[in-house]
């Protein structure tokens, strides 16, 4: 059996493509623009199976758009700042840039071999000074607008990486990068005020929900965590200022029998009496030593300490004790709660340990035998001389209570968000320096625009070892500067920015990557964006995808872009796993991409990944058959050698059955790609290959123009998945290179109309109607159509139908 030489084919076409440069996006093109974006990789090594999967899936759409006649922007760059490069540099005693550039060179080489249709003329690395100059410029714009600020607060601290982490980077209490258990530390840090946009970030999800994966939208909604409730003021004996608590259940206020303040909040230390101070401080130490995971575990026994003071319940007038405990978080709501053990399980558990009273304020159903009752029901034990909630449901009792508290001036309805401001400073070297100068006279002074970028001083190897403070602090020549305002001695900020800042605006940069006067050309950005497809991992559901949305809104407020959401549609691929498990070094189940590519060729690996299933599903490589993919590609390729008619032959005279199959396949393939069902599209191409093979080997024969039409359609459809094989086929079919931008096959609409058969309808044994129906009409549909026919109705003439015998698609017999 004839086959093609994989290695030779790959080398041959890479050279041709290089010369043709056919995927360069033309800003000036009159075609409609499409922007296919895929998350840029972190260059920590060469490409792996995960990249192979994403790029294969993403490329189907990018190549499809080209074939459909769009002008496509499909760029690729590298998210090259960050910890792995810095850690590698420490290990190898080199500069992080050296490591980063070597990996990038390897990755680009691999992407080219992999035939990903990226426009390499637009590539950049976020660690290029020409790029981070604008990251710094954007930081300063945020600073000028009050959206970047410094504050001292307890922050997540990774003891292993010796740096702070954003909340988003703490996963189950552990550092997202290295897995070390995260602790808390008080530090002055830079924040972006993303909370100013909380409501809009939430509202705009309603529109995105139509085109974004559900799990991403849900994750963002939960992360933003909007809740409606009330602030309630509690008067404390011997203290002027009341304590305000945040509650989502103001209706339960009559049942608030104690109060809890976060043990690590300043308020707790402020409230505690002298008699209780020692006990409190001991407890606080204990809390600081325990991890976030331990503290948030629901099954853990509740702990706490009495602060020695009482608060007055504003509705009952009762004196209720105030405790410090670790189940209340310092940085949520007001850091203090009213505890209602009758309706809240955590409060119930605490009340059991400390022997505190429980008053139910919602009547549980009769069969209820749990502890706290969190459901809806009529209010009980909830009345005094001025307000009576008795019998009201939760919603009504809430609004009634809020109105009453507002009237008394001791509370107000409020909206609360779980979302915190974005902590962006890092005490590490390999990132964009924060372009601020600290002056004893003028305070925080922005580095003047004409002095950007603030480039990193040359440090390497052991200079970079984590010390808990930024390594940049050691570069004294770099640190000590004149204050741009007063000229006096001042120092540079020594922190660098979180790499998520770099990746929050890279999609804009691709639209004008060589722009030297500003971060991007607004006209070009508005012409290309929002991007119509963003392909990437669901692990970015709340980090990157929320930050990028936030940046876009700020850029819109600055007048730099004319839209407020950067990505109108999104696709999350599953993971490539092996033998049912995530690939890992310790399990030794890693699959080496390079080996797969040399064994089966690029096309077979790409086809396997695309054909494996819906893109969202995980792919278990152990169950895949790249051999099978290769066999199919060779089968398809053989067709191209068997066609004996000439290019451009009049196909309208070809075999109609095969022409119909081809037309249907091409038509459906387009629809399938549009809804990301690439695997089904491939299955349909396989069927078309079989049908064509059958036609060649049967009476139709290889000279029939329909055979050429089918083989050409197969080639164009395959160009989305297996570009090397497709080019080879196209050439064998007698065409000039290349097939990649030849255009989508034209479909004769007439061939899509289903063939019909004639069904005969008899009433009392006499033919009364002939219906044109689809050959696969169901009995029920045919019966309905027969009974609806006017002639049939006339023949029945109001008589009782006793029996209908249906033999779809040919016959209906009506007995009256
Ligand atoms: C009284 C109450 C009664 C509550 C009840 C709930 C049920 P979400 O929905 O997540 O916003 N809370 C408030 N601040 C807290 C903090 N810093 N740490 C821990 N818990 C805190 O949750 C709001 C509810 O969580 C608030 O409503 C408060 O308890 C608690 F039957 O107040 B609730």
PDB file of N, CA and C in Angstrom, residues 142 146-151 153-156 164-169 189-199 201 223-224 331-332 417-426 498 546-547 550 554:
ATOM      1  N   UNK A 142      -3.416  53.788  36.141  1.00  0.00           N
ATOM      2  CA  UNK A 142      -4.306  53.295  37.193  1.00  0.00           C
ATOM      3  C   UNK A 142      -4.054  54.089  38.481  1.00  0.00           C
ATOM      4  N   UNK A 146      -6.505  56.642  40.888  1.00  0.00           N
ATOM      5  CA  UNK A 146      -6.856  56.128  42.220  1.00  0.00           C
ATOM      6  C   UNK A 146      -7.165  54.651  42.217  1.00  0.00           C
ATOM      7  N   UNK A 147      -6.792  53.953  41.133  1.00  0.00           N
ATOM      8  CA  UNK A 147      -7.092  52.525  41.045  1.00  0.00           C
ATOM      9  C   UNK A 147      -5.905  51.655  41.453  1.00  0.00           C
ATOM     10  N   UNK A 148      -4.760  52.287  41.764  1.00  0.00           N
ATOM     11  CA  UNK A 148      -3.620  51.542  42.309  1.00  0.00           C
ATOM     12  C   UNK A 148      -3.229  52.260  43.592  1.00  0.00           C
ATOM     13  N   UNK A 149      -3.159  51.545  44.692  1.00  0.00           N
ATOM     14  CA  UNK A 149      -2.861  52.185  45.973  1.00  0.00           C
ATOM     15  C   UNK A 149      -2.121  51.200  46.870  1.00  0.00           C
ATOM     16  N   UNK A 150      -1.512  51.743  47.933  1.00  0.00           N
ATOM     17  CA  UNK A 150      -0.795  50.884  48.881  1.00  0.00           C
ATOM     18  C   UNK A 150      -1.517  50.834  50.202  1.00  0.00           C
ATOM     19  N   UNK A 151      -1.521  49.687  50.819  1.00  0.00           N
ATOM     20  CA  UNK A 151      -2.043  49.628  52.175  1.00  0.00           C
ATOM     21  C   UNK A 151      -1.352  48.507  52.951  1.00  0.00           C
ATOM     22  N   UNK A 153      -1.684  45.443  55.343  1.00  0.00           N
ATOM     23  CA  UNK A 153      -2.727  44.499  55.749  1.00  0.00           C
ATOM     24  C   UNK A 153      -2.141  43.096  55.821  1.00  0.00           C
ATOM     25  N   UNK A 154      -2.860  42.194  56.509  1.00  0.00           N
ATOM     26  CA  UNK A 154      -2.374  40.823  56.541  1.00  0.00           C
ATOM     27  C   UNK A 154      -2.506  40.239  55.139  1.00  0.00           C
ATOM     28  N   UNK A 155      -1.435  39.675  54.621  1.00  0.00           N
ATOM     29  CA  UNK A 155      -1.482  39.146  53.258  1.00  0.00           C
ATOM     30  C   UNK A 155      -1.103  37.673  53.265  1.00  0.00           C
ATOM     31  N   UNK A 156      -1.481  36.999  52.206  1.00  0.00           N
ATOM     32  CA  UNK A 156      -1.100  35.591  52.044  1.00  0.00           C
ATOM     33  C   UNK A 156       0.389  35.538  51.749  1.00  0.00           C
ATOM     34  N   UNK A 164       4.364  37.308  48.524  1.00  0.00           N
ATOM     35  CA  UNK A 164       2.930  37.357  48.789  1.00  0.00           C
ATOM     36  C   UNK A 164       2.182  36.749  47.616  1.00  0.00           C
ATOM     37  N   UNK A 165       0.957  36.346  47.890  1.00  0.00           N
ATOM     38  CA  UNK A 165       0.113  35.782  46.848  1.00  0.00           C
ATOM     39  C   UNK A 165      -1.239  36.477  46.883  1.00  0.00           C
ATOM     40  N   UNK A 166      -1.854  36.628  45.723  1.00  0.00           N
ATOM     41  CA  UNK A 166      -3.223  37.130  45.676  1.00  0.00           C
ATOM     42  C   UNK A 166      -4.139  36.018  46.190  1.00  0.00           C
ATOM     43  N   UNK A 167      -5.326  36.375  46.675  1.00  0.00           N
ATOM     44  CA  UNK A 167      -6.273  35.355  47.143  1.00  0.00           C
ATOM     45  C   UNK A 167      -6.493  34.291  46.083  1.00  0.00           C
ATOM     46  N   UNK A 168      -6.534  34.746  44.844  1.00  0.00           N
ATOM     47  CA  UNK A 168      -6.786  33.844  43.731  1.00  0.00           C
ATOM     48  C   UNK A 168      -5.682  32.805  43.576  1.00  0.00           C
ATOM     49  N   UNK A 169      -4.507  33.098  44.122  1.00  0.00           N
ATOM     50  CA  UNK A 169      -3.379  32.184  43.946  1.00  0.00           C
ATOM     51  C   UNK A 169      -3.212  31.233  45.118  1.00  0.00           C
ATOM     52  N   UNK A 189       1.494  46.726  50.833  1.00  0.00           N
ATOM     53  CA  UNK A 189       1.478  46.159  49.485  1.00  0.00           C
ATOM     54  C   UNK A 189       0.684  47.021  48.526  1.00  0.00           C
ATOM     55  N   UNK A 190       0.942  46.838  47.251  1.00  0.00           N
ATOM     56  CA  UNK A 190       0.177  47.543  46.206  1.00  0.00           C
ATOM     57  C   UNK A 190      -1.058  46.745  45.836  1.00  0.00           C
ATOM     58  N   UNK A 191      -2.148  47.459  45.635  1.00  0.00           N
ATOM     59  CA  UNK A 191      -3.417  46.830  45.238  1.00  0.00           C
ATOM     60  C   UNK A 191      -4.018  47.550  44.037  1.00  0.00           C
ATOM     61  N   UNK A 192      -4.711  46.793  43.204  1.00  0.00           N
ATOM     62  CA  UNK A 192      -5.585  47.397  42.190  1.00  0.00           C
ATOM     63  C   UNK A 192      -7.006  47.355  42.738  1.00  0.00           C
ATOM     64  N   UNK A 193      -7.724  48.440  42.504  1.00  0.00           N
ATOM     65  CA  UNK A 193      -9.057  48.568  43.087  1.00  0.00           C
ATOM     66  C   UNK A 193     -10.115  47.901  42.213  1.00  0.00           C
ATOM     67  N   UNK A 194      -9.996  46.619  42.046  1.00  0.00           N
ATOM     68  CA  UNK A 194     -10.945  45.883  41.195  1.00  0.00           C
ATOM     69  C   UNK A 194     -12.350  45.923  41.810  1.00  0.00           C
ATOM     70  N   UNK A 195     -12.428  46.138  43.137  1.00  0.00           N
ATOM     71  CA  UNK A 195     -13.744  46.142  43.790  1.00  0.00           C
ATOM     72  C   UNK A 195     -14.627  47.295  43.289  1.00  0.00           C
ATOM     73  N   UNK A 196     -14.012  48.358  42.760  1.00  0.00           N
ATOM     74  CA  UNK A 196     -14.821  49.444  42.182  1.00  0.00           C
ATOM     75  C   UNK A 196     -15.681  48.933  41.032  1.00  0.00           C
ATOM     76  N   UNK A 197     -15.258  47.833  40.441  1.00  0.00           N
ATOM     77  CA  UNK A 197     -15.954  47.304  39.272  1.00  0.00           C
ATOM     78  C   UNK A 197     -16.744  46.037  39.586  1.00  0.00           C
ATOM     79  N   UNK A 198     -16.870  45.712  40.864  1.00  0.00           N
ATOM     80  CA  UNK A 198     -17.485  44.431  41.243  1.00  0.00           C
ATOM     81  C   UNK A 198     -18.875  44.255  40.626  1.00  0.00           C
ATOM     82  N   UNK A 199     -19.712  45.275  40.774  1.00  0.00           N
ATOM     83  CA  UNK A 199     -21.084  45.129  40.278  1.00  0.00           C
ATOM     84  C   UNK A 199     -21.111  44.953  38.760  1.00  0.00           C
ATOM     85  N   UNK A 201     -18.671  43.846  36.834  1.00  0.00           N
ATOM     86  CA  UNK A 201     -18.070  42.552  36.473  1.00  0.00           C
ATOM     87  C   UNK A 201     -19.104  41.440  36.636  1.00  0.00           C
ATOM     88  N   UNK A 223     -16.991  33.969  42.865  1.00  0.00           N
ATOM     89  CA  UNK A 223     -15.806  34.700  43.310  1.00  0.00           C
ATOM     90  C   UNK A 223     -16.157  36.141  43.651  1.00  0.00           C
ATOM     91  N   UNK A 224     -16.969  36.753  42.820  1.00  0.00           N
ATOM     92  CA  UNK A 224     -17.406  38.130  43.083  1.00  0.00           C
ATOM     93  C   UNK A 224     -18.308  38.117  44.322  1.00  0.00           C
ATOM     94  N   UNK A 331     -11.202  39.912  57.026  1.00  0.00           N
ATOM     95  CA  UNK A 331     -11.336  40.764  55.840  1.00  0.00           C
ATOM     96  C   UNK A 331     -12.612  40.511  55.053  1.00  0.00           C
ATOM     97  N   UNK A 332     -13.639  40.036  55.720  1.00  0.00           N
ATOM     98  CA  UNK A 332     -14.919  39.895  55.045  1.00  0.00           C
ATOM     99  C   UNK A 332     -15.983  40.666  55.810  1.00  0.00           C
ATOM    100  N   UNK A 417     -19.729  42.353  48.788  1.00  0.00           N
ATOM    101  CA  UNK A 417     -19.053  41.513  47.799  1.00  0.00           C
ATOM    102  C   UNK A 417     -17.943  40.726  48.465  1.00  0.00           C
ATOM    103  N   UNK A 418     -17.784  39.502  48.007  1.00  0.00           N
ATOM    104  CA  UNK A 418     -16.689  38.680  48.484  1.00  0.00           C
ATOM    105  C   UNK A 418     -15.367  39.112  47.827  1.00  0.00           C
ATOM    106  N   UNK A 419     -15.481  39.668  46.631  1.00  0.00           N
ATOM    107  CA  UNK A 419     -14.308  40.085  45.870  1.00  0.00           C
ATOM    108  C   UNK A 419     -13.456  41.075  46.667  1.00  0.00           C
ATOM    109  N   UNK A 420     -12.170  40.846  46.715  1.00  0.00           N
ATOM    110  CA  UNK A 420     -11.218  41.752  47.380  1.00  0.00           C
ATOM    111  C   UNK A 420     -10.432  42.509  46.325  1.00  0.00           C
ATOM    112  N   UNK A 421      -9.772  43.595  46.734  1.00  0.00           N
ATOM    113  CA  UNK A 421      -8.882  44.275  45.802  1.00  0.00           C
ATOM    114  C   UNK A 421      -7.728  43.350  45.446  1.00  0.00           C
ATOM    115  N   UNK A 422      -7.165  43.590  44.274  1.00  0.00           N
ATOM    116  CA  UNK A 422      -6.166  42.692  43.708  1.00  0.00           C
ATOM    117  C   UNK A 422      -4.779  43.108  44.196  1.00  0.00           C
ATOM    118  N   UNK A 423      -4.177  42.209  44.969  1.00  0.00           N
ATOM    119  CA  UNK A 423      -2.846  42.464  45.508  1.00  0.00           C
ATOM    120  C   UNK A 423      -1.826  42.176  44.414  1.00  0.00           C
ATOM    121  N   UNK A 424      -1.130  43.194  43.949  1.00  0.00           N
ATOM    122  CA  UNK A 424      -0.318  42.976  42.753  1.00  0.00           C
ATOM    123  C   UNK A 424       1.181  43.030  42.973  1.00  0.00           C
ATOM    124  N   UNK A 425       1.656  43.449  44.157  1.00  0.00           N
ATOM    125  CA  UNK A 425       3.117  43.550  44.311  1.00  0.00           C
ATOM    126  C   UNK A 425       3.723  42.226  44.747  1.00  0.00           C
ATOM    127  N   UNK A 426       4.906  41.956  44.264  1.00  0.00           N
ATOM    128  CA  UNK A 426       5.619  40.721  44.591  1.00  0.00           C
ATOM    129  C   UNK A 426       7.052  41.067  44.999  1.00  0.00           C
ATOM    130  N   UNK A 498       2.876  41.388  39.837  1.00  0.00           N
ATOM    131  CA  UNK A 498       2.323  40.059  39.595  1.00  0.00           C
ATOM    132  C   UNK A 498       2.266  39.822  38.073  1.00  0.00           C
ATOM    133  N   UNK A 546     -10.827  37.215  34.994  1.00  0.00           N
ATOM    134  CA  UNK A 546     -11.476  38.320  35.702  1.00  0.00           C
ATOM    135  C   UNK A 546     -10.612  39.589  35.591  1.00  0.00           C
ATOM    136  N   UNK A 547      -9.313  39.418  35.735  1.00  0.00           N
ATOM    137  CA  UNK A 547      -8.405  40.568  35.647  1.00  0.00           C
ATOM    138  C   UNK A 547      -8.442  41.207  34.261  1.00  0.00           C
ATOM    139  N   UNK A 550     -11.483  43.250  33.965  1.00  0.00           N
ATOM    140  CA  UNK A 550     -11.314  44.475  34.758  1.00  0.00           C
ATOM    141  C   UNK A 550     -10.474  45.504  33.976  1.00  0.00           C
ATOM    142  N   UNK A 554     -11.426  49.408  32.621  1.00  0.00           N
ATOM    143  CA  UNK A 554     -10.662  50.612  32.946  1.00  0.00           C
ATOM    144  C   UNK A 554     -10.180  51.283  31.653  1.00  0.00           C
TER     145      UNK A 554
END
